[in-house]
Short mmCIF file of C-alpha atoms in Angstrom, two decimals:
data_model
loop_
_atom_site.label_atom_id
_atom_site.label_comp_id
_atom_site.label_asym_id
_atom_site.label_seq_id
_atom_site.Cartn_x
_atom_site.Cartn_y
_atom_site.Cartn_z
CA UNK A 1 14.69 -12.89 -27.64
CA UNK A 2 11.56 -11.63 -25.97
CA UNK A 3 9.04 -13.79 -24.16
CA UNK A 4 5.49 -13.03 -25.16
CA UNK A 5 3.11 -13.85 -22.33
CA UNK A 6 -0.58 -14.43 -22.67
CA UNK A 7 -2.90 -14.82 -19.71
CA UNK A 8 -6.51 -15.70 -20.28
CA UNK A 9 -8.72 -14.66 -17.39
CA UNK A 10 -12.13 -16.16 -16.87
CA UNK A 11 -14.45 -13.24 -16.33
CA UNK A 12 -17.86 -13.52 -14.75
CA UNK A 13 -20.32 -11.19 -13.07
CA UNK A 14 -19.99 -11.40 -9.30
CA UNK A 15 -23.18 -11.38 -7.29
CA UNK A 16 -23.70 -11.62 -3.56
CA UNK A 17 -24.22 -15.36 -3.91
CA UNK A 18 -20.74 -15.69 -5.47
CA UNK A 19 -19.01 -14.31 -2.36
CA UNK A 20 -18.29 -16.77 0.42
CA UNK A 21 -17.32 -14.93 3.61
CA UNK A 22 -15.23 -17.31 5.69
CA UNK A 23 -16.61 -15.86 8.93
CA UNK A 24 -20.10 -16.94 7.83
CA UNK A 25 -18.74 -20.48 7.74
CA UNK A 26 -17.43 -20.23 11.29
CA UNK A 27 -13.94 -18.75 10.84
CA UNK A 28 -12.68 -16.78 13.84
CA UNK A 29 -11.30 -13.39 12.74
CA UNK A 30 -9.54 -12.70 16.07
CA UNK A 31 -6.78 -15.28 15.50
CA UNK A 32 -7.47 -16.98 18.81
CA UNK A 33 -8.57 -20.37 17.49
CA UNK A 34 -7.91 -22.44 14.35
CA UNK A 35 -10.41 -22.13 11.53
CA UNK A 36 -9.04 -24.63 9.00
CA UNK A 37 -12.35 -26.46 8.64
CA UNK A 38 -14.34 -23.24 8.22
CA UNK A 39 -12.03 -21.97 5.47
CA UNK A 40 -12.18 -25.30 3.67
CA UNK A 41 -15.99 -25.39 3.95
CA UNK A 42 -16.18 -21.99 2.27
CA UNK A 43 -13.86 -23.16 -0.54
CA UNK A 44 -15.80 -26.39 -1.02
CA UNK A 45 -19.14 -24.60 -1.12
CA UNK A 46 -17.86 -22.13 -3.71
CA UNK A 47 -16.48 -25.00 -5.79
CA UNK A 48 -19.79 -26.87 -5.54
CA UNK A 49 -21.44 -23.82 -7.09
CA UNK A 50 -18.90 -23.71 -9.95
CA UNK A 51 -16.66 -21.16 -8.29
CA UNK A 52 -16.66 -17.85 -6.50
CA UNK A 53 -14.81 -15.50 -4.18
CA UNK A 54 -13.76 -16.86 -0.79
CA UNK A 55 -13.48 -13.65 1.20
CA UNK A 56 -11.49 -12.94 4.38
CA UNK A 57 -12.79 -9.80 6.17
CA UNK A 58 -10.32 -7.67 8.10
CA UNK A 59 -8.77 -9.59 11.00
CA UNK A 60 -6.38 -12.36 11.88
CA UNK A 61 -6.91 -16.03 11.09
CA UNK A 62 -5.21 -19.24 12.20
CA UNK A 63 -5.26 -22.26 9.90
CA UNK A 64 -3.80 -25.61 8.92
CA UNK A 65 -3.54 -26.93 5.36
CA UNK A 66 -6.18 -25.83 2.82
CA UNK A 67 -6.92 -27.03 -0.70
CA UNK A 68 -7.93 -24.73 -3.56
CA UNK A 69 -10.15 -25.84 -6.42
CA UNK A 70 -11.16 -24.62 -9.87
CA UNK A 71 -12.65 -21.15 -10.31
CA UNK A 72 -11.78 -20.10 -6.75
CA UNK A 73 -10.50 -16.67 -5.73
CA UNK A 74 -9.02 -16.24 -2.27
CA UNK A 75 -9.68 -12.56 -1.61
CA UNK A 76 -8.19 -10.88 1.45
CA UNK A 77 -9.34 -7.59 2.91
CA UNK A 78 -6.62 -5.01 3.46
CA UNK A 79 -4.00 -6.01 6.07
CA UNK A 80 -5.48 -9.42 6.88
CA UNK A 81 -3.05 -11.81 8.57
CA UNK A 82 -3.38 -15.54 7.90
CA UNK A 83 -1.07 -17.56 10.16
CA UNK A 84 -0.46 -21.26 9.70
CA UNK A 85 -0.13 -23.71 12.56
CA UNK A 86 3.27 -25.32 13.09
CA UNK A 87 2.03 -28.70 14.37
CA UNK A 88 3.17 -31.45 11.94
CA UNK A 89 -0.11 -33.28 12.55
CA UNK A 90 -1.83 -30.52 10.55
CA UNK A 91 0.20 -31.50 7.47
CA UNK A 92 0.17 -35.31 7.15
CA UNK A 93 1.73 -37.18 4.21
CA UNK A 94 -0.33 -36.66 1.06
CA UNK A 95 -0.88 -38.86 -1.98
CA UNK A 96 -2.38 -37.24 -5.08
CA UNK A 97 -3.34 -38.66 -8.48
CA UNK A 98 -2.06 -36.29 -11.14
CA UNK A 99 -3.67 -35.68 -14.57
CA UNK A 100 -1.51 -38.27 -16.36
CA UNK A 101 -2.77 -40.95 -13.96
CA UNK A 102 0.40 -41.24 -11.92
CA UNK A 103 0.39 -40.81 -8.17
CA UNK A 104 2.70 -38.50 -6.28
CA UNK A 105 3.42 -38.80 -2.58
CA UNK A 106 4.44 -35.79 -0.52
CA UNK A 107 5.95 -36.19 2.95
CA UNK A 108 3.86 -33.23 4.14
CA UNK A 109 0.64 -31.68 2.91
CA UNK A 110 1.46 -28.16 1.65
CA UNK A 111 0.05 -25.21 3.57
CA UNK A 112 -1.95 -24.15 0.48
CA UNK A 113 -2.29 -26.53 -2.44
CA UNK A 114 -3.99 -27.00 -5.80
CA UNK A 115 -3.54 -30.01 -8.08
CA UNK A 116 -5.09 -30.37 -11.53
CA UNK A 117 -7.42 -27.35 -11.42
CA UNK A 118 -7.89 -24.13 -13.40
CA UNK A 119 -8.72 -20.46 -12.88
CA UNK A 120 -7.30 -19.87 -9.40
CA UNK A 121 -6.54 -16.45 -7.89
CA UNK A 122 -5.00 -15.42 -4.56
CA UNK A 123 -5.09 -11.67 -4.06
CA UNK A 124 -5.08 -8.88 -1.52
CA UNK A 125 -2.74 -6.87 0.69
CA UNK A 126 -2.47 -9.69 3.22
CA UNK A 127 0.30 -11.34 5.22
CA UNK A 128 0.47 -15.14 4.93
CA UNK A 129 2.75 -16.40 7.71
CA UNK A 130 4.08 -19.97 7.56
CA UNK A 131 5.64 -19.96 11.05
CA UNK A 132 8.79 -21.40 9.49
CA UNK A 133 11.05 -20.60 12.43
CA UNK A 134 9.72 -23.60 14.35
CA UNK A 135 10.13 -25.89 11.34
CA UNK A 136 13.73 -24.81 10.59
CA UNK A 137 14.78 -25.49 14.18
CA UNK A 138 12.88 -28.78 14.34
CA UNK A 139 13.94 -30.12 10.91
CA UNK A 140 17.18 -28.54 9.65
CA UNK A 141 18.64 -29.52 6.26
CA UNK A 142 18.57 -31.94 4.61
CA UNK A 143 15.10 -32.52 6.06
CA UNK A 144 12.05 -31.94 3.87
CA UNK A 145 9.42 -29.62 5.32
CA UNK A 146 6.00 -28.46 4.07
CA UNK A 147 5.89 -26.20 1.02
CA UNK A 148 3.86 -23.02 1.47
CA UNK A 149 2.08 -22.64 -1.92
CA UNK A 150 2.26 -25.86 -3.96
CA UNK A 151 0.38 -25.50 -7.25
CA UNK A 152 0.76 -28.30 -9.80
CA UNK A 153 -1.00 -28.89 -13.14
CA UNK A 154 -3.01 -25.67 -12.92
CA UNK A 155 -3.99 -23.45 -15.84
CA UNK A 156 -4.77 -19.75 -15.37
CA UNK A 157 -3.22 -18.77 -12.06
CA UNK A 158 -2.98 -15.25 -10.62
CA UNK A 159 -1.06 -14.34 -7.45
CA UNK A 160 -1.39 -10.64 -6.66
CA UNK A 161 -0.25 -8.30 -3.85
CA UNK A 162 0.08 -10.91 -1.09
CA UNK A 163 3.09 -11.20 1.22
CA UNK A 164 4.39 -14.70 1.99
CA UNK A 165 6.47 -14.86 5.16
CA UNK A 166 8.48 -17.53 6.97
CA UNK A 167 7.72 -20.50 4.75
CA UNK A 168 8.81 -23.86 6.22
CA UNK A 169 10.36 -24.68 2.83
CA UNK A 170 9.71 -23.41 -0.74
CA UNK A 171 7.46 -20.35 -0.82
CA UNK A 172 5.74 -20.50 -4.23
CA UNK A 173 6.28 -23.83 -5.99
CA UNK A 174 4.70 -24.24 -9.45
CA UNK A 175 4.96 -27.30 -11.66
CA UNK A 176 3.34 -28.08 -15.02
CA UNK A 177 1.32 -24.86 -14.90
CA UNK A 178 0.25 -22.80 -17.91
CA UNK A 179 -0.75 -19.13 -18.14
CA UNK A 180 0.58 -17.79 -14.85
CA UNK A 181 0.73 -14.17 -13.66
CA UNK A 182 2.54 -13.27 -10.42
CA UNK A 183 2.44 -9.56 -9.69
CA UNK A 184 3.52 -7.35 -6.81
CA UNK A 185 3.91 -10.15 -4.27
CA UNK A 186 6.50 -10.00 -1.48
CA UNK A 187 8.41 -12.95 -0.04
CA UNK A 188 10.23 -12.66 3.26
CA UNK A 189 12.49 -15.31 4.83
CA UNK A 190 15.82 -14.85 6.62
CA UNK A 191 18.98 -15.21 4.58
CA UNK A 192 20.51 -18.55 5.51
CA UNK A 193 23.97 -17.02 5.93
CA UNK A 194 22.56 -14.91 8.77
CA UNK A 195 19.80 -17.00 10.35
CA UNK A 196 18.58 -20.51 9.50
CA UNK A 197 16.04 -20.08 6.71
CA UNK A 198 17.08 -23.09 4.59
CA UNK A 199 15.63 -24.23 1.24
CA UNK A 200 13.16 -21.36 1.22
CA UNK A 201 13.24 -20.72 -2.54
CA UNK A 202 11.14 -17.68 -3.38
CA UNK A 203 9.39 -18.64 -6.64
CA UNK A 204 10.08 -22.01 -8.29
CA UNK A 205 8.88 -22.45 -11.87
CA UNK A 206 9.19 -26.05 -13.09
CA UNK A 207 8.05 -27.22 -16.56
CA UNK A 208 5.65 -24.31 -16.95
CA UNK A 209 4.50 -22.34 -20.01
CA UNK A 210 3.59 -18.68 -20.41
CA UNK A 211 4.63 -17.19 -17.07
CA UNK A 212 4.74 -13.46 -16.31
CA UNK A 213 6.38 -12.32 -13.06
CA UNK A 214 6.33 -8.57 -12.44
CA UNK A 215 6.85 -6.19 -9.55
CA UNK A 216 7.87 -8.87 -7.05
CA UNK A 217 10.09 -8.16 -4.05
CA UNK A 218 11.97 -11.15 -2.62
CA UNK A 219 14.40 -11.72 0.25
CA UNK A 220 14.89 -15.36 1.16
CA UNK A 221 17.23 -18.21 2.14
CA UNK A 222 17.70 -19.81 -1.28
CA UNK A 223 17.21 -18.73 -4.91
CA UNK A 224 14.87 -15.76 -5.22
CA UNK A 225 13.45 -17.03 -8.53
CA UNK A 226 14.43 -20.44 -9.92
CA UNK A 227 13.44 -21.94 -13.28
CA UNK A 228 13.66 -25.71 -13.80
CA UNK A 229 12.28 -28.38 -16.12
CA UNK A 230 11.71 -32.12 -15.85
CA UNK A 231 11.18 -35.33 -17.78
CA UNK A 232 7.95 -37.26 -17.16
CA UNK A 233 7.25 -40.69 -18.64
CA UNK A 234 10.30 -40.25 -20.89
CA UNK A 235 8.85 -36.98 -22.26
CA UNK A 236 10.68 -33.70 -21.83
CA UNK A 237 8.39 -31.06 -20.33
CA UNK A 238 10.08 -27.71 -21.01
CA UNK A 239 9.78 -24.34 -19.33
CA UNK A 240 9.05 -21.84 -22.12
CA UNK A 241 7.87 -18.26 -22.60
CA UNK A 242 8.79 -16.67 -19.28
CA UNK A 243 9.01 -12.93 -18.65
CA UNK A 244 10.45 -11.63 -15.36
CA UNK A 245 10.52 -7.85 -15.03
CA UNK A 246 10.45 -4.78 -12.80
CA UNK A 247 11.41 -6.72 -9.68
CA UNK A 248 13.77 -6.32 -6.72
CA UNK A 249 15.70 -9.20 -5.13
CA UNK A 250 17.59 -8.88 -1.85
CA UNK A 251 19.06 -11.83 0.08
CA UNK A 252 19.11 -15.13 -1.81
CA UNK A 253 21.46 -17.62 -3.44
CA UNK A 254 20.65 -16.18 -6.87
CA UNK A 255 18.60 -13.26 -8.11
CA UNK A 256 17.27 -15.35 -11.02
CA UNK A 257 18.60 -18.89 -11.46
CA UNK A 258 18.04 -21.40 -14.22
CA UNK A 259 18.58 -25.04 -13.25
CA UNK A 260 20.12 -27.16 -12.06
CA UNK A 261 17.14 -29.35 -13.09
CA UNK A 262 17.29 -28.77 -16.86
CA UNK A 263 16.25 -32.18 -18.21
CA UNK A 264 13.09 -30.90 -19.91
CA UNK A 265 14.80 -27.91 -21.50
CA UNK A 266 14.27 -24.17 -21.02
CA UNK A 267 13.88 -21.55 -23.75
CA UNK A 268 12.50 -18.12 -24.55
CA UNK A 269 13.12 -16.56 -21.13
CA UNK A 270 13.50 -12.80 -20.66
CA UNK A 271 14.65 -11.05 -17.46
CA UNK A 272 14.60 -7.25 -17.60
CA UNK A 273 14.49 -4.08 -15.52
CA UNK A 274 15.43 -5.75 -12.22
CA UNK A 275 17.62 -4.91 -9.24
CA UNK A 276 19.58 -7.53 -7.28
CA UNK A 277 20.90 -6.19 -4.00
CA UNK A 278 23.04 -8.50 -1.86
CA UNK A 279 22.25 -11.86 -3.46
CA UNK A 280 25.04 -14.45 -3.61
CA UNK A 281 25.04 -14.43 -7.43
CA UNK A 282 23.04 -12.22 -9.72
CA UNK A 283 22.25 -14.32 -12.79
CA UNK A 284 23.07 -18.03 -12.63
CA UNK A 285 22.52 -20.82 -15.18
CA UNK A 286 23.54 -24.21 -13.82
CA UNK A 287 23.37 -27.87 -14.85
CA UNK A 288 25.58 -30.95 -14.84
CA UNK A 289 26.14 -34.35 -16.42
CA UNK A 290 23.16 -36.56 -15.73
CA UNK A 291 20.65 -33.69 -15.88
CA UNK A 292 20.70 -33.20 -19.65
CA UNK A 293 18.39 -30.81 -21.48
CA UNK A 294 18.90 -27.76 -23.69
CA UNK A 295 18.94 -24.21 -22.32
CA UNK A 296 18.71 -21.64 -25.11
CA UNK A 297 17.35 -18.28 -26.22
CA UNK A 298 17.64 -16.51 -22.87
CA UNK A 299 17.79 -12.70 -22.66
CA UNK A 300 18.84 -10.54 -19.72
CA UNK A 301 18.86 -6.76 -20.02
CA UNK A 302 18.70 -3.53 -18.05
CA UNK A 303 19.71 -5.05 -14.72
CA UNK A 304 21.56 -3.55 -11.74
CA UNK A 305 23.44 -5.88 -9.39
CA UNK A 306 24.78 -4.38 -6.14
CA UNK A 307 26.98 -5.94 -3.45
CA UNK A 308 26.89 -9.47 -4.83
CA UNK A 309 28.57 -11.88 -2.44
CA UNK A 310 29.99 -14.22 -5.12
CA UNK A 311 30.07 -14.15 -8.96
CA UNK A 312 28.09 -11.55 -10.86
CA UNK A 313 27.02 -13.69 -13.83
CA UNK A 314 27.71 -17.44 -13.71
CA UNK A 315 26.99 -20.17 -16.27
CA UNK A 316 28.16 -23.69 -15.47
CA UNK A 317 27.43 -27.26 -16.53
CA UNK A 318 29.62 -28.70 -13.77
CA UNK A 319 27.37 -27.66 -10.89
CA UNK A 320 27.13 -30.18 -8.04
CA UNK A 321 25.56 -28.02 -5.35
CA UNK A 322 28.78 -26.76 -3.82
CA UNK A 323 31.10 -23.85 -4.52
CA UNK A 324 34.06 -26.24 -4.47
CA UNK A 325 32.44 -28.33 -7.19
CA UNK A 326 31.66 -25.25 -9.26
CA UNK A 327 35.36 -24.38 -9.34
CA UNK A 328 36.59 -27.92 -10.04
CA UNK A 329 38.89 -28.12 -13.09
CA UNK A 330 39.44 -31.90 -13.17
CA UNK A 331 36.93 -32.72 -15.94
CA UNK A 332 37.68 -35.08 -18.80
CA UNK A 333 35.80 -35.66 -22.05
CA UNK A 334 32.90 -38.15 -21.94
CA UNK A 335 30.64 -39.36 -24.77
CA UNK A 336 27.59 -37.21 -25.44
CA UNK A 337 24.27 -38.84 -24.58
CA UNK A 338 20.72 -37.85 -23.62
CA UNK A 339 21.96 -36.89 -20.15
CA UNK A 340 24.43 -34.30 -21.45
CA UNK A 341 23.38 -30.68 -20.81
CA UNK A 342 23.71 -27.99 -23.50
CA UNK A 343 23.65 -24.20 -23.05
CA UNK A 344 23.69 -21.76 -25.97
CA UNK A 345 22.36 -18.49 -27.38
CA UNK A 346 22.29 -16.33 -24.26
CA UNK A 347 22.25 -12.51 -24.37
CA UNK A 348 23.26 -10.06 -21.61
CA UNK A 349 22.76 -6.35 -22.30
CA UNK A 350 22.95 -3.15 -20.23
CA UNK A 351 23.98 -4.78 -16.94
CA UNK A 352 25.98 -3.01 -14.26
CA UNK A 353 27.05 -3.62 -10.68
CA UNK A 354 29.76 -5.15 -8.54
CA UNK A 355 30.68 -8.60 -7.22
CA UNK A 356 33.14 -10.07 -4.73
CA UNK A 357 34.21 -12.89 -7.09
CA UNK A 358 34.45 -13.10 -10.89
CA UNK A 359 32.23 -10.63 -12.73
CA UNK A 360 31.63 -13.24 -15.45
CA UNK A 361 32.23 -16.94 -14.82
CA UNK A 362 31.47 -19.55 -17.53
CA UNK A 363 32.54 -23.21 -17.32
CA UNK A 364 31.31 -25.87 -19.73
CA UNK A 365 32.08 -29.52 -20.24
CA UNK A 366 34.77 -30.75 -22.67
CA UNK A 367 32.11 -32.58 -24.70
CA UNK A 368 29.53 -29.78 -24.43
CA UNK A 369 30.97 -26.29 -24.70
CA UNK A 370 28.85 -23.37 -23.59
CA UNK A 371 28.54 -21.30 -26.76
CA UNK A 372 27.13 -18.23 -28.42
CA UNK A 373 26.99 -16.01 -25.34
CA UNK A 374 26.89 -12.24 -25.96
CA UNK A 375 27.57 -9.47 -23.44
CA UNK A 376 26.87 -5.90 -24.55
CA UNK A 377 27.43 -2.92 -22.25
CA UNK A 378 28.04 -5.18 -19.27
CA UNK A 379 30.08 -3.48 -16.53
CA UNK A 380 30.54 -5.47 -13.29
CA UNK A 381 33.28 -4.22 -10.97
CA UNK A 382 35.40 -6.88 -9.23
CA UNK A 383 38.95 -7.56 -8.04
CA UNK A 384 38.82 -10.78 -10.06
CA UNK A 385 39.06 -11.35 -13.81
CA UNK A 386 36.55 -12.90 -16.17
CA UNK A 387 36.91 -16.70 -16.17
CA UNK A 388 36.04 -18.89 -19.18
CA UNK A 389 36.62 -22.63 -19.66
CA UNK A 390 35.21 -24.99 -22.32
CA UNK A 391 33.43 -22.18 -24.16
CA UNK A 392 32.95 -21.11 -27.80
CA UNK A 393 32.05 -17.76 -29.33
CA UNK A 394 31.82 -15.68 -26.17
CA UNK A 395 31.53 -11.99 -27.10
CA UNK A 396 32.12 -9.55 -24.23
CA UNK A 397 31.56 -5.88 -25.00
CA UNK A 398 32.58 -6.41 -28.63
CA UNK A 399 35.59 -8.67 -27.99
CA UNK A 400 35.46 -12.34 -28.99
CA UNK A 401 36.87 -14.82 -26.45
#
């Protein structure tokens, strides 16, 4: 089970006229005054000319919400700092018409957004600071706050080398995107068991196809990487062909999590050559009755998990958002319907580490057993035993359970 990822880049010869220096449009590079309008003017002018490079020379910049468009590259000089204002007036409610004709309404305009475009790049050794500390104090959970990078219905996306810091809410949030490469980015938010950095998922991938994540380094207040899938207009939109590799996760609810939104289905996902250091759980697949969907053909291999605060590897179709719910045993059989989740054909190979709770924890539903799960050379040290309930054909280091 290996995900094959293809990314088609649109190549063109860059001339001086294709480079749009934001300071030439009035942006202040000292960070002393907002330059939202200047940045957006540069983006709009590049888009009017069928695309180009929107360039940030060395310096510091202060901005509100900006919108990216097709064939735009945000290119940051080395060590640029782009700070976002924390005034809610900069991020008013937003209504967008999506490609299928439906409208979506967001309570806040994202800090950086793109809807229904193609060929977008954000690159450079730059710090993008969302000033989330003010938002977390002002609007603690369950409040919704602005997303940092919200990119929906985009084809051909590249995020490279940037650091995203202190997002008000989700850091990188992708939905219905195809042909995505995310390489060498860093995400930094406080762990929410130390300081309040709530709902700051690192990278969310929802109903996307052909995604390659490599060399990322994430420490955050929710899942480091989360994969989901949805139903739209009664059509399942799956997440398929995802490769996550060569990455390091620190604080977070899960190193790599699948679900709990599984309605559209997820398949052909590979996670390899990663280190999880201090996350709550290492690898977590979660769903529940009412979510539905099929999760299958998932491969995890060559992973080290150190100082995990809860279970090492967890798979559950009884997830309700709480640890108490995850460990509930009072489940009775119900008829299978389109809202029943199914999980099968998962492979774990060459995984080592330690966890505070169960090294392997798998709980299915009476009507939907979790089945065909293989563990080969998996060694996770723990005071607790392996726990299995409502499972079929679980093979752990050669032994069938």
